[in-house]
Coordinates of C-alpha atoms and ligand atoms in Angstrom, one line a residue:
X661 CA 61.4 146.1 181.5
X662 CA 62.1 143.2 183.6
X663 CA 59.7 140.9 185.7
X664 CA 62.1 138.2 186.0
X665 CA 60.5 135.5 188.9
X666 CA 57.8 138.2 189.8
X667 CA 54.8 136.0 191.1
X668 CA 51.9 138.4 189.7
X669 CA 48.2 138.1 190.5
X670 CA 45.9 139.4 188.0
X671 CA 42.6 140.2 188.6
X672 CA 40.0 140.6 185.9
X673 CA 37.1 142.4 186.5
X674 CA 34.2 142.6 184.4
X675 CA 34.1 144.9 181.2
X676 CA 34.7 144.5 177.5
X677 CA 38.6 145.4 177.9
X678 CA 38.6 142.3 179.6
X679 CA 39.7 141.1 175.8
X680 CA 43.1 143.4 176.5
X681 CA 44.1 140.8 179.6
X682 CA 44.9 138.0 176.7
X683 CA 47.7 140.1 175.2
X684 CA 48.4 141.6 178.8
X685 CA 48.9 138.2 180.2
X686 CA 51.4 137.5 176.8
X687 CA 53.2 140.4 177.6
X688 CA 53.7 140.2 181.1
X689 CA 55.2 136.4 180.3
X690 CA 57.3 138.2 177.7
X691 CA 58.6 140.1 180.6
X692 CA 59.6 137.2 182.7
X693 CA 56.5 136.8 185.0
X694 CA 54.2 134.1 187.0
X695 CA 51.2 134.6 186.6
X696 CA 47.9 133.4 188.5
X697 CA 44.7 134.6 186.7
X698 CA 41.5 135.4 189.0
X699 CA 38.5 136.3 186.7
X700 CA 35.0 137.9 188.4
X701 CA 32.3 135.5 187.3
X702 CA 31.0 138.6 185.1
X703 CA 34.9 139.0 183.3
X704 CA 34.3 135.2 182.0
X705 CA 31.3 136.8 180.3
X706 CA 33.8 138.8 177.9
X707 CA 36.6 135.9 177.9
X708 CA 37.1 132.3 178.8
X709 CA 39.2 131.2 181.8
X710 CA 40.0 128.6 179.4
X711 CA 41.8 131.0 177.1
X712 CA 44.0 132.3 179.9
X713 CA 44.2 129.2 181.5
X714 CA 46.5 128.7 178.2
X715 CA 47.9 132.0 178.0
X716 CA 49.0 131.8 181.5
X717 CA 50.2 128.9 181.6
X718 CA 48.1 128.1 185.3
X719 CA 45.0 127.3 186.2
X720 CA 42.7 130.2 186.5
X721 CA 40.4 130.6 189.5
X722 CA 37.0 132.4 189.6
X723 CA 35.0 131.0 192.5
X724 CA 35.8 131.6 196.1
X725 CA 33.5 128.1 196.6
X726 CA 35.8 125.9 194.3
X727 CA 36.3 123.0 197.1
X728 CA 39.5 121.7 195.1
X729 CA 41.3 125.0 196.1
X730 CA 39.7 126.0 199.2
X731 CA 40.4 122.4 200.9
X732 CA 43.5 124.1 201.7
X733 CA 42.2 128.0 202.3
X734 CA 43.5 128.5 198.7
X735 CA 42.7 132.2 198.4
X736 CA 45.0 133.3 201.5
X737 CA 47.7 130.9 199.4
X738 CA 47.4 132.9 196.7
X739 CA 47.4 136.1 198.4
X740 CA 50.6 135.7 200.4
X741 CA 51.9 134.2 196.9
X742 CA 51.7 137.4 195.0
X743 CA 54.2 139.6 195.0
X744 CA 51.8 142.7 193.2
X745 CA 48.0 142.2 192.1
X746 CA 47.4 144.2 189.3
X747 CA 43.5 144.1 188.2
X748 CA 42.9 145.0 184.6
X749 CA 40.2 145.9 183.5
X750 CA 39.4 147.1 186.8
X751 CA 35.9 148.3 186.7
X752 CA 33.5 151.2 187.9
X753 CA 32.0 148.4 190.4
X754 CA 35.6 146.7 191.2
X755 CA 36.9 150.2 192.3
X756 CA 33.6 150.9 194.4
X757 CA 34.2 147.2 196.3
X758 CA 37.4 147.8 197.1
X759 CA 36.9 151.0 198.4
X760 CA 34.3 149.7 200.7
X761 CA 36.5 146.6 201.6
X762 CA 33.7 144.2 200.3
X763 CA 34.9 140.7 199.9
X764 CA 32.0 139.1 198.5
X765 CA 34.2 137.4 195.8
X766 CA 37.4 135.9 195.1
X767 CA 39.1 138.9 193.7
X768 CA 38.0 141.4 196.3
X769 CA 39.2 138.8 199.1
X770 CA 42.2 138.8 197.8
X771 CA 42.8 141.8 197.9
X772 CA 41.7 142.7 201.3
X773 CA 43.9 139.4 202.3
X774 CA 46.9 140.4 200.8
X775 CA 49.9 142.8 201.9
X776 CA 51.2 142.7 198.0
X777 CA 51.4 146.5 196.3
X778 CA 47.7 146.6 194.7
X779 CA 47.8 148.2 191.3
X780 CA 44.4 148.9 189.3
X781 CA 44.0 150.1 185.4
X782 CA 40.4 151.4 185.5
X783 CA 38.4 151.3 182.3
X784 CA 34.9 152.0 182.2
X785 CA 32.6 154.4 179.9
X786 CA 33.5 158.2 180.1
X787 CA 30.8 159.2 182.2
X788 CA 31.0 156.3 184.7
X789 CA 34.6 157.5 185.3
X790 CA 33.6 161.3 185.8
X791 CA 31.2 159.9 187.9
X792 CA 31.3 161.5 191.3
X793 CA 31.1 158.4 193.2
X794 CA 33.9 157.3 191.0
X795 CA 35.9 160.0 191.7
X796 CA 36.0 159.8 195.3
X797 CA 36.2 155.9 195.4
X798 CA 39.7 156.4 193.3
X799 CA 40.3 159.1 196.3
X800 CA 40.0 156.5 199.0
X801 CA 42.5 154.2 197.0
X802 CA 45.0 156.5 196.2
X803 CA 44.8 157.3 199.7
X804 CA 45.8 154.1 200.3
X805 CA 48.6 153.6 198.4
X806 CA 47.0 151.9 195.6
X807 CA 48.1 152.9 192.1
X808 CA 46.0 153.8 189.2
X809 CA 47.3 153.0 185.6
X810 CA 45.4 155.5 183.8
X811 CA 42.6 155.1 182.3
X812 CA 44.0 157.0 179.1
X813 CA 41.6 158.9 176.9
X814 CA 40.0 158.4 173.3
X815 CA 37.7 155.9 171.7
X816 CA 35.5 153.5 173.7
X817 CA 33.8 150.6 173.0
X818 CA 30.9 152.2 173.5
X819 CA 31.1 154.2 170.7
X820 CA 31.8 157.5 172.8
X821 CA 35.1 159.4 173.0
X822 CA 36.6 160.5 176.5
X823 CA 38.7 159.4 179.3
X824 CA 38.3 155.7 180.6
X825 CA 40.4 153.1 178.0
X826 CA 41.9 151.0 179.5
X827 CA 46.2 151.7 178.9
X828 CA 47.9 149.8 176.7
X829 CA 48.8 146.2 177.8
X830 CA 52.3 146.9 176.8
X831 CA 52.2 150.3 179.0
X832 CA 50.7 148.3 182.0
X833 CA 53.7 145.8 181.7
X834 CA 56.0 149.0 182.2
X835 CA 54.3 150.9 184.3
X836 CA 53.9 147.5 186.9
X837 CA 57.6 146.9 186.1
X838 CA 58.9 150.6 187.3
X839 CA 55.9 150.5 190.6
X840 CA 57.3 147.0 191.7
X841 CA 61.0 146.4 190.8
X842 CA 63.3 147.3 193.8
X843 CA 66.1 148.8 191.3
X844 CA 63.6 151.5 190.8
X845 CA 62.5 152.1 194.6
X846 CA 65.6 151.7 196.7
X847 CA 64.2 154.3 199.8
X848 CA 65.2 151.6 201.9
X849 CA 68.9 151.5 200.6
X850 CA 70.4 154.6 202.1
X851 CA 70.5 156.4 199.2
X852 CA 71.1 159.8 201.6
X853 CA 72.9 158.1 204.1
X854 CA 75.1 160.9 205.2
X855 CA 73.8 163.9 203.6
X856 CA 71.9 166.6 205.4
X857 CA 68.2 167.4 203.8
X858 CA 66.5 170.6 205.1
X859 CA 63.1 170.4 203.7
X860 CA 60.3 173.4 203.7
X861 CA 56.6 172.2 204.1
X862 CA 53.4 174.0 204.3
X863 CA 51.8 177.2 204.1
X864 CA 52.9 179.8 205.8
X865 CA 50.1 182.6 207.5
X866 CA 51.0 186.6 206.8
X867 CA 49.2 188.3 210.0
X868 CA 46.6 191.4 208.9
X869 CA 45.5 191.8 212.6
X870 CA 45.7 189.9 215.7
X871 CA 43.0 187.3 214.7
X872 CA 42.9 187.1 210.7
X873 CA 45.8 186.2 208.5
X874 CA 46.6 185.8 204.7
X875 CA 47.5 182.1 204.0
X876 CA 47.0 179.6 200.8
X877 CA 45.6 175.8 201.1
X878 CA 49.0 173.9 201.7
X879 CA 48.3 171.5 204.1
X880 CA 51.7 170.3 204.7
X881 CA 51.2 166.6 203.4
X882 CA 53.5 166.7 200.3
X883 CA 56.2 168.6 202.6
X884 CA 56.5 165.9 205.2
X885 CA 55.8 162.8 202.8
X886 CA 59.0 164.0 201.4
X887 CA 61.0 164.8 204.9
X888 CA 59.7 160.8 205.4
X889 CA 61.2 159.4 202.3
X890 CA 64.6 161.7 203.4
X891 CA 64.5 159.8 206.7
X892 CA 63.6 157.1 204.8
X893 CA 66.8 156.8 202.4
X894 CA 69.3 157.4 205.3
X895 CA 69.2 161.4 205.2
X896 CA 69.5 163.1 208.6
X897 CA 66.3 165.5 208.0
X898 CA 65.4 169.2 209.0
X899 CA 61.8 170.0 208.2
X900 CA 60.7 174.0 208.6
X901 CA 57.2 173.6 208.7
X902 CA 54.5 176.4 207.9
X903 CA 50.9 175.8 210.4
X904 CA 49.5 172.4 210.1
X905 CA 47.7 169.4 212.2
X906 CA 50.3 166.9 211.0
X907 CA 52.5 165.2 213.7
X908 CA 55.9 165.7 213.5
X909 CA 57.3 162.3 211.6
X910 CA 59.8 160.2 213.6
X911 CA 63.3 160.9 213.4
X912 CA 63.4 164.1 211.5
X913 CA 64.2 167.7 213.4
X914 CA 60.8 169.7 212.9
X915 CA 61.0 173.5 213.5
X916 CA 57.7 175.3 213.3
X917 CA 57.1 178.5 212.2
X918 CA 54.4 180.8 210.7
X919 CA 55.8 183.5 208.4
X920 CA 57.9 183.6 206.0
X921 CA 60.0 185.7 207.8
X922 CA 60.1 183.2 210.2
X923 CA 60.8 180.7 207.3
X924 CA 63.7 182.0 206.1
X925 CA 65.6 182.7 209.2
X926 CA 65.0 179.2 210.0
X927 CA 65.9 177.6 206.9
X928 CA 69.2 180.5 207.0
X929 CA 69.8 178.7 210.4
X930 CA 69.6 175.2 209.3
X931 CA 72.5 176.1 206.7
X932 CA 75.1 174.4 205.5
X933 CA 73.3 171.2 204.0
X934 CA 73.7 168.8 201.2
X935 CA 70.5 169.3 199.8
X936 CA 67.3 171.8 200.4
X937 CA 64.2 170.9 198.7
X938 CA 61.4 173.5 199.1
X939 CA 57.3 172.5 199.1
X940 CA 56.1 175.2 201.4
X941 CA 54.0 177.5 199.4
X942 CA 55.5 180.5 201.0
X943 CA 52.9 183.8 200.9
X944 CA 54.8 186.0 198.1
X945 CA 53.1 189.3 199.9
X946 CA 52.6 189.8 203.5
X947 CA 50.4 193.1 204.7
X948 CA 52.8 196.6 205.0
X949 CA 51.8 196.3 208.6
X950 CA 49.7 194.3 211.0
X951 CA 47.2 196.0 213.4
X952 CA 48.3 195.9 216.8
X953 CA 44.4 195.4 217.8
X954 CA 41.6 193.5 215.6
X955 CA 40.4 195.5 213.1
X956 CA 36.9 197.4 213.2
X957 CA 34.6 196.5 210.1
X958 CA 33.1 200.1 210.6
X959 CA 34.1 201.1 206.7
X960 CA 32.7 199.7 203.5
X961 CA 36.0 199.1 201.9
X962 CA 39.0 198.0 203.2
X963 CA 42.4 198.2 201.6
X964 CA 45.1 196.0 202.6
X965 CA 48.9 197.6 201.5
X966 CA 51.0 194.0 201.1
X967 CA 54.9 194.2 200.2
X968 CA 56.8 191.3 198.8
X969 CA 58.4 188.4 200.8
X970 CA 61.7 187.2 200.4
X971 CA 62.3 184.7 198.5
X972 CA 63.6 181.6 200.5
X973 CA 64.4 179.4 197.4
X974 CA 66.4 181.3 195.8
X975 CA 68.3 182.7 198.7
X976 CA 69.2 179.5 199.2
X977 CA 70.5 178.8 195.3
X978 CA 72.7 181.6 195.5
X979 CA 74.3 180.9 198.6
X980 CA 78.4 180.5 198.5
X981 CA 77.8 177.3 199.8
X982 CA 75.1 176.4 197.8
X983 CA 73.3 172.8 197.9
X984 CA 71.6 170.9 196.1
X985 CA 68.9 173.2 195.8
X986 CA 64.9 172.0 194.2
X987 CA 61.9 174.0 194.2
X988 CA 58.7 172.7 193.7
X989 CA 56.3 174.7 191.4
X990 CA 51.9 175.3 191.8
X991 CA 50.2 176.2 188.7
X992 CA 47.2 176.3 187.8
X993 CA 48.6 176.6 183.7
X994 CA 51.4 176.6 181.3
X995 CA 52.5 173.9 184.1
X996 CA 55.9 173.3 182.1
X997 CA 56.6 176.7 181.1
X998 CA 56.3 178.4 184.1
X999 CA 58.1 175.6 185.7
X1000 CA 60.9 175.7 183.5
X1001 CA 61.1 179.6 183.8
X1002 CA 61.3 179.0 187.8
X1003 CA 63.8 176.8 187.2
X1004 CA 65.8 179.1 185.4
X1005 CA 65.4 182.7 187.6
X1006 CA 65.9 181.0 190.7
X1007 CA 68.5 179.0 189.4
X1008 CA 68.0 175.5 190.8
X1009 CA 69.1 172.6 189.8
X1010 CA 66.0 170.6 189.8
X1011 CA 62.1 171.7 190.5
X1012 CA 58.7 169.4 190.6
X1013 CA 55.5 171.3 188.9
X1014 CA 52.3 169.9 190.1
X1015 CA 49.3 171.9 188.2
X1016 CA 46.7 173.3 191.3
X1017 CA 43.6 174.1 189.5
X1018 CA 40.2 172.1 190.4
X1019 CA 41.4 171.1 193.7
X1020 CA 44.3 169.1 192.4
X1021 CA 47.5 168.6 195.0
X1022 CA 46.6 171.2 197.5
X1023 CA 45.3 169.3 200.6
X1024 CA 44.8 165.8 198.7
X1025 CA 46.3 162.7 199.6
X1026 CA 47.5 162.6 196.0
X1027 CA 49.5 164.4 193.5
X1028 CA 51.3 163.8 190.0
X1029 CA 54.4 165.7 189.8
X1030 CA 56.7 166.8 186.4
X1031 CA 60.5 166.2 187.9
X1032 CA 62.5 169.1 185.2
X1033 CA 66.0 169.8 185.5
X1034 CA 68.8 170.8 182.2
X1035 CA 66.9 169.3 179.4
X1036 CA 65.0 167.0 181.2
X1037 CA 61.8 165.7 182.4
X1038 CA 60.4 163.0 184.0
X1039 CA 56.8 162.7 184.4
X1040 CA 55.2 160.8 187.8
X1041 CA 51.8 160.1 187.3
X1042 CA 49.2 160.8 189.5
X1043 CA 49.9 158.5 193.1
X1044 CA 49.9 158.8 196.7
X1045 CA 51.8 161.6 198.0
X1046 CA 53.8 159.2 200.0
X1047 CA 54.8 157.6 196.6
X1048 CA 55.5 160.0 194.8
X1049 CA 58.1 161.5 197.2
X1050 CA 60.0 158.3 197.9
X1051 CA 60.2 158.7 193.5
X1052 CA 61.5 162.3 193.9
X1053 CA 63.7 161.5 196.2
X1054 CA 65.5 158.6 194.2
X1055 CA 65.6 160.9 191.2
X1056 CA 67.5 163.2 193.8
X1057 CA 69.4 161.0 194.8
X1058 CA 70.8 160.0 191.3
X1059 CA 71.5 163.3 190.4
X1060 CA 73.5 164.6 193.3
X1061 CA 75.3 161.4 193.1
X1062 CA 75.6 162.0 189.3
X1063 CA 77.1 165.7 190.4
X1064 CA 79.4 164.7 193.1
Ligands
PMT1371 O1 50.9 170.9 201.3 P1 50.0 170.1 200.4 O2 48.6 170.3 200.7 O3 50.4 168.7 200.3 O4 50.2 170.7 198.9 C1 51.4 170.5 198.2 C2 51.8 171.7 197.4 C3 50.8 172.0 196.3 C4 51.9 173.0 198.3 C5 53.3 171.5 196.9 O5 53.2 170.3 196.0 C6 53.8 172.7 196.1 O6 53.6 172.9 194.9 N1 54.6 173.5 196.8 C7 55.1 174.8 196.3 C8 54.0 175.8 196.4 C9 54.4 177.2 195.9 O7 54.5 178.1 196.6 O8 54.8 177.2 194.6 P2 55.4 178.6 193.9 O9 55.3 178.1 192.4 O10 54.5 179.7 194.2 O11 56.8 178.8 194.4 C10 58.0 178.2 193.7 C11 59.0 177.8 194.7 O12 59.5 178.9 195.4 C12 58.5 176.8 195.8 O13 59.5 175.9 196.0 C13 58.3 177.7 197.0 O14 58.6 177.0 198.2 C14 59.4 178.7 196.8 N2 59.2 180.1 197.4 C15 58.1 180.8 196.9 C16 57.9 182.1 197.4 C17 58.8 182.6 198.5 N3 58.6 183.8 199.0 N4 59.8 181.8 198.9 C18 60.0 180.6 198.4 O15 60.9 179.9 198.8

């Protein structure tokens, strides 16, 4: 856990695990950070600027009026100083302002004025984080890129038990030191540079009659954030995309399709490749036949005869010359068993579960994934799709590296 000459911002919002930011401003010095304090007027409330004035070893700024600072537009300063803002407590209000973009306030000005990575640790009282206006406010910043450290789960201050603690100022430190340090994100460093990545994304549709179709809620997004962070780490990219609205990213071969049948021969086409990584939730069953004309709802009951699909993925794995093969896997329980057993029968060398119940990952701009391949696991918490797949794709990288 290193933070060597990382200039961090952190932003205290108002709560009682404001008290945490003492030890978390300790710990992040212990890790080799600058640090600039900016309290909320209601965070000195809970804790002095004083104190973290001499924790921090800086001055501490609250007020977007302090003349001394602002002679010389001190907030932008600070904003293009930073090289992450991590706001801890961040609370139930803090998370709504930033969603809306407010900038009523120092802290919320920064942040709108800055281009640094924003990361926020919510704590708050179990039900004002179950909240439904909670909810979607963290929607809108994970849409955005913004990271959310937790909040983890047991007793408040409040006297209730549930989700909403603030993490660990020792977890915060690591979890800011694995979001920000470049050893740990190097998309950008042609990690793929020369390999050949086909990639399969979205759902695909399983015609019954000329206007109706069997199809699943895959909108695509995870599929093409990872053909993106292919591009992205110097892959050339093949994406076989099932039906969906998004545009075709930039520098990566799209081939569209519906079916799965039309999936596979694709995907059979755009063999031999380095590495084939599948996220299209491809229908297991498609109907015996499909009507030639639209089908008349003159009877009561209607049964549909569906035979089984192909199975692209592992087709794939147990081609002569096979790639580097990952499967992703949707559950809506046992996540890691019946991930693991995937990972066995289709015999990949990698797979990334993502549970599906309660309108988790399908059609959301987020996701958290479990990376399992041999004995191993690594877990990616909860982050923007767009995140999360540059991560996969590094921990790809490694391993075919690793292999080759
Ligand atoms: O598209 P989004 O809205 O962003 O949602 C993302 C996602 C939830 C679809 C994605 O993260 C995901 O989990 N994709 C896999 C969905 C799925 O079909 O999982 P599965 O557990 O049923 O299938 C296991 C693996 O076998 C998958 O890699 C799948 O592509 C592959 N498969 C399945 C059936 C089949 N006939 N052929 C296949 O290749």
């Amino acid at each position: 856990m290193n933070l060597t000459h990382k200039k961090i911002l952190l932003g205290i919002a108002g709560g009682i695990a404001a008290y945490k930011a003492c030890e978390l401003v300790r710990r992040l010095r212990d890790a080799g950070a600058d640090i600039r304090v900016v309290m909320t007027e209601n965070a000195t409330r809970f804790v002095t600027p004083l104190t973290l004035q001499a924790l921090s070893g800086n001055p501490v700024r609250v007020s977007l009026w302090d003349e001394e600072h602002e002679a010389a537009m001190g907030h932008i300063e600070l904003a293009r100083w930073a090289d992450a803002i991590l706001i801890a407590p961040a609370s139930a209000d803090m998370m709504a302002r930033l969603a809306a973009g407010m900038a009523d306030d120092l802290l919320s000005t920064l942040c709108l004025a800055s281009e640094a990575p924003l990361l926020l640790a919510p704590a708050m009282n179990r039900v004002m984080w179950a909240h439904p206006a909670t909810r979607a406010n963290a929607q809108i910043l994970l849409s955005r890129g913004i990271q959310l450290f937790g909040p983890g789960s047991g007793a408040q201050a409040c006297g209730e038990l549930g989700e909403g603690r603030m993490l660990e100022p020792l977890e915060l430190v690591q979890r800011l030191a694995v979001a920000i340090s470049p050893p740990s994100n190097p998309i950008g460093d042609a990690a793929l540079f020369g390999k050949r990545v086909v990639i399969t994304a979205g759902a695909t549709r399983e015609a019954i009659d000329p206007v109706r179709f069997i199809s699943n809620r895959s909108s695509g997004r995870m599929g093409y954030a990872v053909a993106e962070a292919a591009r992205d780490a110097g892959a050339e990219v093949v994406l076989i995309s099932g039906v969906t609205s998004l545009p075709a990213p930039q520098d990566v071969t799209r081939i569209e399709v519906e079916t799965a049948l039309h999936m596979r021969e694709a995907v059979m086409q755009a063999m031999p490749c380095d590495i084939f990584i599948g996220t299209a939730a491809v229908a297991d069953y498609r109907p015996t036949e499909t009507a030639l004309q639209k089908i008349k709802k003159n009877a009561d009951t209607l049964t549909l005869e569906l035979v089984k699909n192909p199975d692209i993925l592992s087709e794939v794995a147990a081609l002569a010359l096979r790639p580097f093969t990952v499967g992703f896997a949707a559950e809506t329980e046992h996540l890691l068993d019946h991930a693991r057993a995937k990972l066995q029968r289709k015999k990949l060398d990698m797979i990334a579960a993502n549970l599906v119940s309660e309108g988790r990952a399908f059609d959301q701009a987020d996701n958290a994934l479990t990376i399992l391949w041999g004995d191993s696991q690594i877990e990616l918490p909860q982050a923007d799709k767009r995140l999360l797949a540059q991560q996969l794709i590094q921990i790809i990288a490694q391993r075919v590296t690793q292999r080759a």
